[in-house]
Amino acid sequence: MHLFTDRVLLLTAGALICLSVTPLPAAGTADTAPILKAPEAFHEQLVLKPMNDGSVYTHFQFTTHIGTMLDDQDFSGAASNIFTHYNLFPRSIGQVLHSFEVDELHLTFTQGRWQYSDWGYPLAPSAGTGVELWAWLKDDKQQTDTNWKGLTNTLSGLFCASLNFIDKTISIEPKMSFRGEGLYNAHSNTTDVPRKLRYGSLPHENVCTENLTPWIKLLPCKSKSGIASLLKSHKLFDSRFYSMAVHVRPVCEDQLCKVRSLELTQTITTVFDVARNDGSYDWTLSSLFEREITQACPLASTSSVVLHLPQTTQYLHQYELAPLPEQGTRAVGSEDKFQEIAVYDLKKSHGSPSSPFQLSFRWENSRPKSVHPVTPGIVVNRYFTGYGQEHGGLAIEIHNNNERDIEALLLDTLPWFLKLYLHTFSVEVDGRSLENQKDVVKRMFYQQAADRTRPAVLELALSLPAQSLVKFTLSFDMVFLKYTEHPPDANRGFDVGYAVLTVPLPRQQGQIGFGGLDHLRIYQERHADLVQNQYRSSGSGSGSDFDGTDMIRVYTETLLLSLPTPDFSMPYNVITLTCTVIALFFGSIFNLMTRNFEVAEPAAPKKDKNKEEKSD
């Protein structure tokens, strides 16, 4: 407890006293690794894509690199001189990573659900509704649980979110999913420093402006200039889909990983319904965000706006783009399946308050038509079966639309108040029940839930047949909770988090932009060559397969479960009736005990004076 308190105080002090110190180049010594001459770099990019249904997909990506040089035999985590000086890299994130021994961090806030069937797959990884947090922590001191608790509490205060509710009843350790990202992980397997994975999610967490404000403060230019000046909360949260993420991972700058850097990527992904107001599908940057770009961020090494042009089937000139890029449009991807893009370099086209950067896109007759349909390779759905509040079932359907078998990983986390019966687990392929489940389920990991201690975890390594529908079913019982364990809105139900399917898919199938993430990578040509050579030499790796596949995570819906709920109106009725009876009884008894009762003598009758006078 004292250790966590000290770390929070250290982080708070570091956030209050934030000095910007420019690191000086130093020569290597025997004790410390030499610092790179240019250890920090910042890049910003905005990607826009008109969707088939007329919506507009926007993706903001801000990447900050802080580098160091490691010895040939040392690949065990960050060197101490990484977090000595801060210039562009946010000090608050650096202190969190250093204090809680974090090797890799991924935090995502999401509002709405990504429609895979209508939109395909996003350019950058997204998450399910709510908040998702997973991190790789060093375990050399065997303090993973302590560091995980401190990490969730610190991030909760940093981003004004309820991450402190990710406790032991929600946190899990996936065994096959959520592997480390980046080329550095190919080398990190040789290190003697153990690492452990922790994962948690809050599906009921709402995303609002108080989460966006600290996120913007992590940027070198904040929202004063550059692409980040378009971030207006009123417009962002008025979209059909909104996702905000912070990713920190170690990457290599050469094939032998002698030069390693820490990469911080901040992304915001939105889908705007531009035709909701006036029925027109035409848009401009100012109409989407109600703001304009006057200049690129002065601290950014690169600043660009990338527009994915729609692919039409019959008409060549369905749309009008203004202005056209200076170097014209170019195509990325393969020869038969490519994506035409327009790139605007904000560093070259200097804007000003009097003449800001303008971009407009207009359809013919203000309506899209004859656009290539989206065909996602994998679609996943999950729902509850049964009726009543005592027994139920869970069903997961996976549609494989590919022409070949697909290897995939399925991770499903269920709360402890659902008692699963593993013997009821069944597999169906195209409506036919499988007797030999090993044809589809190659490997299974199951963690039984413990009451009020840990959730249930089901993780499957699957082989999905081509052009098939695979369905998994499982039965469970619902637990009758204590009345103190129900939320204030008990009759609404309990949110059950999403399942995650990790699958390698061809780049051109179902993606918003063909060519994958090549044009989003900061060191595009160099990084792609490094990864490609590394995979060819090693023959394995985690992440992307450069024969034409990308590792994609597909999220299911979040579910709403109605548990046996006591009638919370009865306590009110009982209290009201009891108070009424007590008031009547107490009032009567109190009057009897406090009043003095005396026998009153009957008064003598009054004589009539007139009659007496007459008689006299």
Coordinates of C-alpha atoms in Angstrom, one line a residue:
M1 CA 0.0 0.0 0.0
H2 CA 2.8 2.4 0.8
L3 CA 4.5 1.5 -2.5
F4 CA 1.5 2.4 -4.5
T5 CA 1.0 5.7 -2.5
D6 CA 4.6 6.7 -3.2
R7 CA 4.2 6.0 -6.9
V8 CA 1.0 8.1 -7.1
L9 CA 2.7 10.9 -5.3
L10 CA 5.7 10.7 -7.7
L11 CA 3.4 10.8 -10.7
T12 CA 1.4 13.7 -9.3
A13 CA 4.5 15.7 -8.6
G14 CA 5.8 14.9 -12.1
A15 CA 2.6 16.1 -13.6
L16 CA 2.7 19.3 -11.7
I17 CA 6.4 20.1 -12.3
C18 CA 6.7 19.3 -16.0
L19 CA 10.0 20.7 -17.3
S20 CA 10.8 20.4 -21.0
V21 CA 14.5 19.5 -21.3
T22 CA 16.2 18.9 -24.6
P23 CA 18.4 15.8 -24.4
L24 CA 22.0 16.3 -25.3
P25 CA 23.8 13.7 -27.4
A26 CA 26.1 11.6 -25.2
A27 CA 28.7 9.1 -26.0
G28 CA 28.3 5.5 -24.9
T29 CA 29.9 4.3 -21.7
A30 CA 30.2 1.0 -20.0
D31 CA 27.4 1.7 -17.5
T32 CA 24.7 3.3 -19.8
A33 CA 23.8 2.9 -23.4
P34 CA 24.4 5.9 -25.6
I35 CA 21.5 8.1 -26.4
L36 CA 20.5 8.7 -30.0
K37 CA 21.3 12.1 -31.6
A38 CA 17.6 12.5 -32.4
P39 CA 15.8 10.4 -29.8
E40 CA 12.4 12.0 -30.2
A41 CA 10.2 12.5 -33.2
F42 CA 6.5 13.4 -33.6
H43 CA 4.3 12.7 -36.6
E44 CA 0.6 13.5 -37.3
Q45 CA -1.8 12.2 -39.9
L46 CA -5.5 12.3 -40.8
V47 CA -7.1 9.6 -43.0
L48 CA -10.6 10.2 -44.5
K49 CA -12.7 7.7 -46.4
P50 CA -16.2 8.0 -47.9
M51 CA -18.1 4.9 -47.0
N52 CA -20.5 2.9 -49.2
D53 CA -23.5 4.0 -47.2
G54 CA -22.6 7.7 -47.6
S55 CA -20.9 8.0 -44.1
V56 CA -17.4 9.4 -43.8
Y57 CA -14.7 7.5 -41.9
T58 CA -12.0 9.7 -40.2
H59 CA -8.9 8.4 -38.5
F60 CA -6.5 10.7 -36.6
Q61 CA -3.1 9.3 -35.8
F62 CA -0.4 10.9 -33.7
T63 CA 2.8 9.0 -33.2
T64 CA 5.7 10.0 -30.9
H65 CA 9.0 8.1 -30.8
I66 CA 11.6 8.2 -28.1
G67 CA 14.7 6.1 -28.9
T68 CA 17.7 4.6 -27.2
M69 CA 20.5 2.2 -28.3
L70 CA 20.9 -1.2 -26.7
D71 CA 23.8 -3.6 -26.6
D72 CA 23.9 -6.7 -28.8
Q73 CA 23.0 -9.0 -25.9
D74 CA 20.6 -6.7 -24.0
F75 CA 17.0 -6.7 -25.1
S76 CA 15.4 -6.7 -21.6
G77 CA 13.1 -3.7 -21.5
A78 CA 13.6 0.0 -21.7
A79 CA 17.0 1.4 -20.8
S80 CA 17.2 3.8 -17.9
N81 CA 18.1 6.8 -20.0
I82 CA 14.8 6.7 -22.0
F83 CA 12.9 8.4 -19.3
T84 CA 15.7 10.8 -18.1
H85 CA 14.7 13.7 -20.3
Y86 CA 11.4 14.6 -21.9
N87 CA 10.8 16.9 -24.9
L88 CA 8.0 15.6 -27.1
F89 CA 7.2 12.4 -25.3
P90 CA 4.6 13.1 -22.5
R91 CA 6.1 12.9 -19.1
S92 CA 2.9 11.5 -17.5
I93 CA 2.9 8.5 -19.7
G94 CA 6.7 8.0 -19.3
Q95 CA 6.4 8.0 -15.5
V96 CA 3.5 5.5 -15.6
L97 CA 5.5 3.1 -17.7
H98 CA 8.6 3.5 -15.6
S99 CA 6.9 3.3 -12.2
F100 CA 4.8 0.2 -12.9
E101 CA 7.3 -1.6 -15.1
V102 CA 5.1 -1.6 -18.2
D103 CA 6.6 -3.0 -21.4
E104 CA 3.5 -2.5 -23.6
L105 CA 0.3 -0.7 -23.0
H106 CA -3.0 -0.5 -25.0
L107 CA -6.0 1.6 -23.7
T108 CA -9.1 2.2 -25.9
F109 CA -12.3 4.2 -25.2
T110 CA -15.2 3.3 -27.6
Q111 CA -18.7 4.7 -28.0
G112 CA -21.0 2.8 -30.4
R113 CA -20.3 -0.4 -32.2
W114 CA -18.3 -0.9 -35.4
Q115 CA -20.6 -2.4 -38.1
Y116 CA -18.3 -5.0 -39.8
S117 CA -21.0 -6.1 -42.3
D118 CA -21.6 -2.6 -43.6
W119 CA -18.2 -0.9 -43.1
G120 CA -15.7 -3.8 -43.4
Y121 CA -12.6 -3.6 -41.1
P122 CA -11.1 -0.4 -39.8
L123 CA -7.7 0.8 -40.8
A124 CA -6.4 0.7 -37.2
P125 CA -7.4 -1.7 -34.5
S126 CA -10.6 -0.8 -32.7
A127 CA -12.3 -2.3 -29.6
G128 CA -15.7 -3.1 -28.4
T129 CA -18.1 -0.7 -26.6
G130 CA -16.8 0.8 -23.4
V131 CA -13.1 0.7 -22.2
E132 CA -10.5 -1.9 -22.9
L133 CA -7.1 -2.1 -21.2
W134 CA -4.4 -4.6 -21.7
A135 CA -0.7 -4.4 -20.9
W136 CA 2.5 -6.5 -20.7
L137 CA 4.2 -6.1 -17.3
K138 CA 7.6 -7.1 -16.2
D139 CA 7.5 -9.8 -13.5
D140 CA 11.1 -10.0 -12.4
K141 CA 10.1 -8.8 -8.9
Q142 CA 6.9 -10.8 -8.9
Q143 CA 4.8 -7.7 -8.3
T144 CA 2.6 -8.0 -11.4
D145 CA -0.7 -7.8 -9.5
T146 CA 0.5 -4.9 -7.5
N147 CA 1.7 -3.0 -10.6
W148 CA -1.5 -3.8 -12.4
K149 CA -3.6 -2.4 -9.6
G150 CA -1.4 0.7 -9.5
L151 CA -1.6 1.1 -13.3
T152 CA -5.4 0.9 -13.4
N153 CA -5.8 3.4 -10.6
T154 CA -3.2 5.9 -12.1
L155 CA -4.7 5.7 -15.6
S156 CA -8.1 6.2 -14.0
G157 CA -7.0 9.5 -12.6
L158 CA -5.0 10.5 -15.7
F159 CA -7.9 10.0 -18.1
C160 CA -10.8 10.8 -15.7
A161 CA -12.3 7.3 -16.2
S162 CA -13.5 4.5 -14.0
L163 CA -10.5 2.2 -14.7
N164 CA -10.1 1.7 -11.0
F165 CA -13.1 -0.7 -11.2
I166 CA -10.9 -3.1 -13.2
D167 CA -10.2 -5.3 -10.2
K168 CA -9.5 -9.0 -9.7
T169 CA -13.1 -9.9 -10.5
I170 CA -12.6 -8.5 -14.0
S171 CA -8.9 -8.9 -14.8
I172 CA -7.7 -12.0 -16.7
E173 CA -4.5 -13.3 -18.2
P174 CA -5.1 -14.6 -21.8
K175 CA -3.0 -17.5 -22.8
M176 CA -3.2 -17.3 -26.6
S177 CA -4.7 -13.9 -27.5
F178 CA -3.3 -10.4 -27.3
R179 CA 0.3 -11.2 -28.0
G180 CA 2.9 -8.5 -27.9
E181 CA 3.0 -6.2 -31.0
G182 CA 6.0 -4.7 -32.8
L183 CA 9.1 -6.2 -34.3
Y184 CA 10.9 -5.9 -31.0
N185 CA 9.0 -9.0 -29.7
A186 CA 10.9 -11.3 -32.0
H187 CA 14.0 -10.4 -30.0
S188 CA 12.4 -10.1 -26.6
N189 CA 11.8 -13.9 -26.5
T190 CA 15.5 -14.3 -25.8
T191 CA 15.4 -12.2 -22.7
D192 CA 15.6 -13.6 -19.2
V193 CA 13.2 -11.0 -17.8
P194 CA 9.7 -12.6 -17.4
R195 CA 6.7 -10.8 -18.6
K196 CA 3.0 -11.3 -17.8
L197 CA -0.1 -10.1 -19.6
R198 CA -3.1 -8.5 -17.9
Y199 CA -6.5 -7.7 -19.6
G200 CA -9.6 -6.0 -18.4
S201 CA -12.6 -4.2 -19.9
L202 CA -15.6 -2.1 -18.7
P203 CA -18.4 -2.5 -21.3
H204 CA -20.7 0.0 -19.5
E205 CA -18.2 2.8 -19.3
N206 CA -19.4 6.0 -21.1
V207 CA -17.0 8.2 -23.1
C208 CA -17.3 11.9 -22.9
T209 CA -15.3 15.2 -23.0
E210 CA -13.6 14.6 -19.7
N211 CA -11.8 11.7 -21.3
L212 CA -10.9 13.6 -24.5
T213 CA -9.3 16.6 -22.7
P214 CA -6.5 14.8 -21.0
W215 CA -5.9 12.8 -24.1
I216 CA -5.3 16.0 -26.1
K217 CA -3.0 17.3 -23.5
L218 CA -0.6 14.4 -24.3
L219 CA 0.1 15.9 -27.7
P220 CA 3.1 18.2 -28.2
C221 CA 1.0 20.9 -29.8
K222 CA -2.2 20.1 -27.9
S223 CA -5.1 21.3 -30.0
K224 CA -3.6 24.7 -30.8
S225 CA -2.2 23.9 -34.2
G226 CA -1.9 21.0 -36.6
I227 CA -4.4 18.3 -37.3
A228 CA -5.4 18.1 -33.7
S229 CA -7.0 21.6 -34.1
L230 CA -9.9 19.8 -35.8
L231 CA -10.8 17.9 -32.6
K232 CA -14.0 19.4 -31.4
S233 CA -15.8 17.4 -28.8
H234 CA -19.3 18.5 -29.8
K235 CA -18.8 17.1 -33.3
L236 CA -16.8 14.0 -32.4
F237 CA -19.4 12.7 -29.9
D238 CA -22.2 13.4 -32.4
S239 CA -20.9 10.6 -34.7
R240 CA -22.2 7.1 -35.3
F241 CA -19.0 5.6 -34.0
Y242 CA -16.2 7.1 -31.8
S243 CA -13.0 5.4 -30.6
M244 CA -10.1 6.9 -28.8
A245 CA -6.9 5.0 -28.1
V246 CA -3.4 5.2 -26.6
H247 CA -0.9 2.5 -27.6
V248 CA 2.6 2.2 -26.3
R249 CA 4.9 -0.5 -27.6
P250 CA 8.6 -1.1 -28.1
V251 CA 9.8 -1.3 -31.7
C252 CA 13.1 -1.8 -33.5
E253 CA 14.9 0.6 -35.8
D254 CA 17.2 -2.0 -37.4
Q255 CA 17.1 -5.7 -38.2
L256 CA 19.3 -6.8 -35.3
C257 CA 17.3 -4.5 -32.9
K258 CA 20.5 -2.8 -31.8
V259 CA 18.6 0.5 -32.0
R260 CA 15.3 0.4 -30.2
S261 CA 12.6 3.0 -29.8
L262 CA 9.5 3.4 -27.7
E263 CA 6.4 4.2 -29.8
L264 CA 3.4 6.1 -28.5
T265 CA 0.5 6.1 -30.9
Q266 CA -2.7 8.1 -30.2
T267 CA -5.6 7.5 -32.4
I268 CA -9.2 8.8 -32.7
T269 CA -11.5 7.1 -35.1
T270 CA -15.0 8.3 -36.0
V271 CA -17.8 7.6 -38.5
F272 CA -19.9 10.6 -39.4
D273 CA -23.4 10.5 -40.8
V274 CA -23.2 13.5 -43.1
A275 CA -26.6 13.0 -44.7
R276 CA -28.5 13.2 -41.4
N277 CA -29.2 16.9 -41.4
D278 CA -29.9 17.9 -45.1
G279 CA -29.9 14.6 -46.9
S280 CA -26.7 15.5 -48.9
Y281 CA -23.7 13.3 -48.9
D282 CA -21.3 16.1 -49.9
W283 CA -18.9 17.2 -47.2
T284 CA -15.9 19.4 -46.4
L285 CA -13.5 19.5 -43.5
S286 CA -15.2 22.5 -42.0
S287 CA -18.6 20.8 -42.2
L288 CA -17.4 17.7 -40.5
F289 CA -15.5 19.3 -37.6
E290 CA -16.7 23.0 -37.7
R291 CA -13.0 23.9 -37.5
E292 CA -10.1 24.5 -40.0
I293 CA -6.4 23.7 -40.2
T294 CA -4.4 26.9 -40.3
Q295 CA -1.0 25.3 -40.0
A296 CA 0.8 22.1 -39.3
C297 CA 2.1 21.4 -35.9
P298 CA 5.6 23.1 -35.7
L299 CA 7.0 20.2 -33.7
A300 CA 5.8 17.5 -36.1
S301 CA 8.4 15.9 -38.5
T302 CA 5.6 15.0 -40.9
S303 CA 2.0 16.2 -41.2
S304 CA -0.3 15.0 -43.9
V305 CA -4.0 14.4 -44.8
V306 CA -4.8 11.2 -46.7
L307 CA -8.1 10.7 -48.6
H308 CA -9.1 7.3 -49.7
L309 CA -11.0 7.7 -53.0
P310 CA -14.1 5.5 -53.5
Q311 CA -13.8 2.7 -55.9
T312 CA -16.7 2.8 -58.4
T313 CA -17.8 -0.1 -60.6
Q314 CA -19.4 1.7 -63.7
Y315 CA -18.9 5.4 -63.6
L316 CA -15.4 6.9 -63.6
H317 CA -16.3 10.4 -62.5
Q318 CA -18.9 10.1 -59.8
Y319 CA -17.3 12.6 -57.5
E320 CA -15.4 15.9 -57.5
L321 CA -12.4 16.5 -55.2
A322 CA -11.0 20.0 -54.5
P323 CA -8.3 20.8 -54.3
L324 CA -6.3 18.1 -56.1
P325 CA -3.0 17.1 -54.5
E326 CA 0.1 18.7 -56.0
Q327 CA 1.6 15.3 -56.9
G328 CA -1.7 13.8 -58.0
T329 CA -3.3 10.7 -56.7
R330 CA -1.5 7.3 -56.4
A331 CA -2.5 3.7 -55.9
V332 CA -1.4 1.4 -53.1
G333 CA -2.0 -2.4 -52.9
S334 CA -1.7 -5.1 -55.4
E335 CA -2.3 -4.8 -59.2
D336 CA -5.7 -6.4 -59.3
K337 CA -6.9 -5.0 -56.0
F338 CA -5.6 -1.5 -55.2
Q339 CA -6.7 1.6 -53.4
E340 CA -6.4 5.1 -54.9
I341 CA -5.4 7.7 -52.4
A342 CA -4.8 11.5 -52.4
V343 CA -2.0 12.7 -50.1
Y344 CA -1.8 16.4 -48.9
D345 CA 1.5 17.4 -47.2
L346 CA 0.6 20.1 -44.7
K347 CA 4.3 20.9 -44.2
K348 CA 4.6 22.1 -47.9
S349 CA 1.1 23.7 -48.3
H350 CA 1.5 26.2 -45.5
G351 CA -1.8 27.5 -44.2
S352 CA -2.6 30.6 -42.4
P353 CA -5.5 32.0 -40.4
S354 CA -6.5 34.0 -43.5
S355 CA -6.2 31.0 -45.9
P356 CA -6.6 27.7 -44.0
F357 CA -6.3 24.3 -45.6
Q358 CA -9.6 23.4 -47.4
L359 CA -10.8 20.0 -48.6
S360 CA -14.2 19.3 -50.1
F361 CA -15.7 16.1 -51.6
R362 CA -18.9 16.2 -53.7
W363 CA -20.8 13.3 -55.2
E364 CA -22.6 13.5 -58.5
N365 CA -26.2 14.4 -57.7
S366 CA -25.1 14.5 -54.0
R367 CA -25.5 10.7 -53.6
P368 CA -23.1 7.8 -53.9
K369 CA -23.8 5.0 -56.4
S370 CA -22.1 2.0 -58.0
V371 CA -19.5 1.6 -55.3
H372 CA -17.7 -1.7 -54.7
P373 CA -19.5 -3.6 -52.0
V374 CA -17.8 -4.5 -48.7
T375 CA -17.2 -8.3 -48.2
P376 CA -15.7 -8.9 -44.8
G377 CA -13.9 -12.2 -44.5
I378 CA -15.0 -12.9 -41.0
V379 CA -18.2 -11.9 -39.2
V380 CA -18.8 -12.8 -35.5
N381 CA -22.1 -12.6 -33.6
R382 CA -22.9 -13.5 -30.0
Y383 CA -26.2 -13.7 -28.2
F384 CA -28.0 -15.3 -25.3
T385 CA -30.4 -18.2 -25.6
G386 CA -33.2 -19.5 -23.3
Y387 CA -35.7 -17.7 -21.3
G388 CA -36.3 -16.9 -17.6
Q389 CA -34.0 -15.7 -14.9
E390 CA -32.7 -19.0 -13.7
H391 CA -31.1 -20.9 -16.7
G392 CA -29.7 -19.7 -20.0
G393 CA -27.3 -20.3 -22.8
L394 CA -24.6 -18.5 -24.8
A395 CA -24.2 -18.9 -28.6
I396 CA -21.4 -17.6 -30.7
E397 CA -21.6 -17.7 -34.6
I398 CA -18.6 -17.2 -36.8
H399 CA -19.1 -16.7 -40.5
N400 CA -16.0 -17.5 -42.6
N401 CA -16.5 -16.0 -46.1
N402 CA -13.0 -16.9 -47.3
E403 CA -12.2 -19.4 -49.9
R404 CA -9.7 -21.2 -47.6
D405 CA -9.6 -22.5 -44.0
I406 CA -8.7 -19.8 -41.4
E407 CA -6.8 -20.3 -38.2
A408 CA -8.3 -18.0 -35.4
L409 CA -8.2 -17.4 -31.7
L410 CA -11.4 -16.8 -29.7
L411 CA -11.4 -15.2 -26.3
D412 CA -14.6 -14.9 -24.2
T413 CA -14.7 -13.6 -20.7
L414 CA -17.9 -14.0 -18.6
P415 CA -18.6 -12.6 -15.1
W416 CA -18.5 -14.9 -12.1
F417 CA -22.3 -14.8 -11.5
L418 CA -22.8 -17.0 -14.6
K419 CA -22.1 -20.6 -13.7
L420 CA -21.0 -22.3 -16.9
Y421 CA -21.4 -26.0 -17.6
L422 CA -18.5 -27.0 -19.8
H423 CA -20.0 -30.4 -20.5
T424 CA -22.7 -28.7 -22.5
F425 CA -20.2 -27.1 -24.9
S426 CA -21.1 -28.1 -28.5
V427 CA -19.9 -27.2 -32.0
E428 CA -22.0 -27.0 -35.1
V429 CA -20.8 -26.4 -38.7
D430 CA -23.4 -25.3 -41.2
G431 CA -26.2 -26.6 -38.9
R432 CA -24.6 -30.0 -38.4
S433 CA -23.4 -31.0 -34.9
L434 CA -19.8 -32.3 -34.8
E435 CA -19.0 -35.4 -33.0
N436 CA -15.3 -34.8 -33.2
Q437 CA -14.8 -31.2 -32.0
K438 CA -11.1 -31.4 -32.5
D439 CA -11.7 -30.8 -36.2
V440 CA -12.6 -27.2 -35.4
V441 CA -11.3 -26.7 -31.8
K442 CA -7.6 -27.4 -31.9
R443 CA -6.9 -26.2 -28.4
M444 CA -9.0 -25.0 -25.5
F445 CA -8.2 -23.1 -22.3
Y446 CA -10.9 -22.8 -19.7
Q447 CA -10.7 -21.0 -16.3
Q448 CA -13.5 -21.7 -14.0
A449 CA -15.0 -18.7 -12.2
A450 CA -14.8 -18.2 -8.5
D451 CA -17.5 -16.4 -6.6
R452 CA -16.6 -12.7 -6.2
T453 CA -13.0 -13.5 -7.0
R454 CA -12.4 -14.1 -10.7
P455 CA -14.4 -14.3 -14.0
A456 CA -14.7 -17.4 -16.2
V457 CA -12.4 -17.4 -19.3
L458 CA -12.9 -19.5 -22.4
E459 CA -10.2 -19.4 -25.0
L460 CA -10.2 -21.4 -28.2
A461 CA -7.7 -22.0 -31.0
L462 CA -9.9 -22.7 -34.0
S463 CA -9.6 -23.9 -37.6
L464 CA -12.6 -22.4 -39.4
P465 CA -13.6 -24.3 -42.6
A466 CA -13.9 -22.3 -45.8
Q467 CA -17.3 -20.8 -46.7
S468 CA -18.9 -22.1 -43.4
L469 CA -20.9 -21.0 -40.4
V470 CA -19.5 -22.3 -37.1
K471 CA -21.6 -22.1 -34.0
F472 CA -20.6 -22.7 -30.4
T473 CA -23.2 -23.1 -27.6
L474 CA -22.8 -23.3 -23.9
S475 CA -25.3 -23.5 -21.0
F476 CA -25.2 -21.7 -17.7
D477 CA -27.1 -20.9 -14.5
M478 CA -27.6 -17.4 -13.1
V479 CA -26.6 -16.7 -9.5
F480 CA -29.0 -14.9 -7.1
L481 CA -27.0 -11.9 -5.9
K482 CA -27.1 -10.2 -2.6
Y483 CA -29.3 -7.1 -2.6
T484 CA -26.2 -4.9 -1.9
E485 CA -24.5 -6.2 -5.0
H486 CA -27.1 -4.8 -7.4
P487 CA -26.4 -1.5 -9.1
P488 CA -28.8 1.5 -8.6
D489 CA -30.5 0.7 -11.9
A490 CA -30.9 -3.0 -11.1
N491 CA -33.8 -3.6 -13.4
R492 CA -31.8 -2.5 -16.4
G493 CA -29.6 -5.6 -16.1
F494 CA -25.9 -6.4 -16.1
D495 CA -23.5 -5.7 -19.0
V496 CA -21.6 -8.7 -20.2
G497 CA -18.5 -7.8 -22.1
Y498 CA -17.6 -8.7 -25.7
A499 CA -15.8 -11.7 -27.1
V500 CA -12.7 -11.1 -29.3
L501 CA -11.7 -13.1 -32.3
T502 CA -8.1 -12.7 -33.5
V503 CA -7.7 -13.8 -37.1
P504 CA -5.3 -13.3 -40.0
L505 CA -7.1 -12.1 -43.1
P506 CA -6.1 -11.1 -46.6
R507 CA -5.5 -7.3 -46.7
Q508 CA -7.8 -6.6 -49.6
Q509 CA -10.8 -8.4 -48.3
G510 CA -13.3 -6.3 -46.3
Q511 CA -10.9 -3.5 -45.4
I512 CA -11.7 0.1 -45.7
G513 CA -8.5 0.8 -47.5
F514 CA -6.6 -1.7 -49.6
G515 CA -2.9 -2.0 -48.8
G516 CA -3.5 -2.3 -45.0
L517 CA -1.6 0.1 -42.8
D518 CA 1.4 0.7 -45.0
H519 CA 0.6 4.4 -45.5
L520 CA -0.1 4.8 -41.8
R521 CA 3.3 3.6 -40.7
I522 CA 5.6 6.4 -39.8
Y523 CA 8.8 5.0 -41.3
Q524 CA 6.9 3.4 -44.1
E525 CA 9.5 2.1 -46.5
R526 CA 12.2 1.5 -43.9
H527 CA 9.9 -0.1 -41.4
A528 CA 8.2 -2.3 -44.0
D529 CA 11.6 -3.5 -45.3
L530 CA 12.8 -4.3 -41.8
V531 CA 9.8 -6.3 -40.9
Q532 CA 9.7 -8.1 -44.2
N533 CA 13.4 -9.1 -44.0
Q534 CA 12.9 -10.2 -40.4
Y535 CA 10.0 -12.4 -41.2
R536 CA 11.8 -13.9 -44.2
S537 CA 14.9 -14.7 -42.1
S538 CA 13.1 -16.0 -39.0
G539 CA 10.1 -17.6 -40.8
S540 CA 7.8 -16.6 -38.0
G541 CA 6.6 -13.7 -36.0
S542 CA 3.6 -12.0 -34.4
G543 CA 1.7 -9.3 -36.1
S544 CA 1.4 -9.1 -39.9
D545 CA 2.3 -11.7 -42.5
F546 CA 3.8 -9.9 -45.5
D547 CA 2.6 -12.5 -47.9
G548 CA -0.7 -10.5 -47.9
T549 CA -2.4 -10.9 -44.5
D550 CA -3.0 -8.7 -41.5
M551 CA -3.8 -9.8 -37.9
I552 CA -7.2 -8.4 -37.2
R553 CA -9.3 -8.4 -34.0
V554 CA -13.1 -8.7 -34.5
Y555 CA -15.3 -7.8 -31.5
T556 CA -18.8 -9.1 -30.9
E557 CA -21.7 -7.2 -29.4
T558 CA -21.9 -6.5 -25.7
L559 CA -24.9 -8.3 -24.1
L560 CA -27.4 -7.2 -21.5
L561 CA -28.2 -9.9 -18.9
S562 CA -31.3 -9.8 -16.6
L563 CA -30.5 -11.6 -13.3
P564 CA -33.0 -12.5 -10.6
T565 CA -33.7 -9.1 -9.1
P566 CA -35.5 -8.6 -5.8
D567 CA -38.4 -6.2 -5.7
F568 CA -36.6 -3.1 -4.4
S569 CA -40.0 -1.3 -4.0
M570 CA -40.9 -3.7 -1.1
P571 CA -38.5 -2.1 1.4
Y572 CA -40.1 1.3 0.6
N573 CA -43.6 -0.3 1.2
V574 CA -42.5 -2.0 4.3
I575 CA -40.9 1.1 5.7
T576 CA -43.9 3.2 4.9
L577 CA -46.3 0.7 6.5
T578 CA -44.1 0.2 9.5
C579 CA -43.7 3.9 10.1
T580 CA -47.4 4.4 9.8
V581 CA -48.2 1.7 12.3
I582 CA -45.5 2.9 14.7
A583 CA -46.7 6.5 14.5
L584 CA -50.3 5.5 15.4
F585 CA -49.2 3.0 18.1
F586 CA -46.6 5.3 19.5
G587 CA -48.9 8.3 19.5
S588 CA -51.6 6.5 21.3
I589 CA -49.3 5.0 23.9
F590 CA -47.5 8.3 24.4
N591 CA -50.8 10.1 25.1
L592 CA -51.8 7.4 27.6
M593 CA -48.5 7.6 29.4
T594 CA -48.0 11.3 29.6
R595 CA -51.6 12.7 30.3
N596 CA -53.2 12.9 33.7
F597 CA -56.8 11.6 33.8
E598 CA -59.1 13.0 36.5
V599 CA -62.8 12.3 37.2
A600 CA -64.8 15.4 36.5
E601 CA -67.7 16.1 38.9
P602 CA -71.0 17.0 37.2
A603 CA -71.7 20.8 37.4
A604 CA -74.7 22.0 39.5
P605 CA -77.6 23.2 37.3
K606 CA -77.8 26.9 37.1
K607 CA -81.0 28.6 38.6
D608 CA -83.1 31.0 36.7
K609 CA -82.9 34.3 38.4
N610 CA -86.1 35.6 36.8
K611 CA -88.1 32.8 38.3
E612 CA -86.7 33.5 41.7
E613 CA -87.7 37.1 41.5
K614 CA -91.3 36.3 40.5
S615 CA -91.7 33.9 43.4
D616 CA -90.6 36.5 45.8

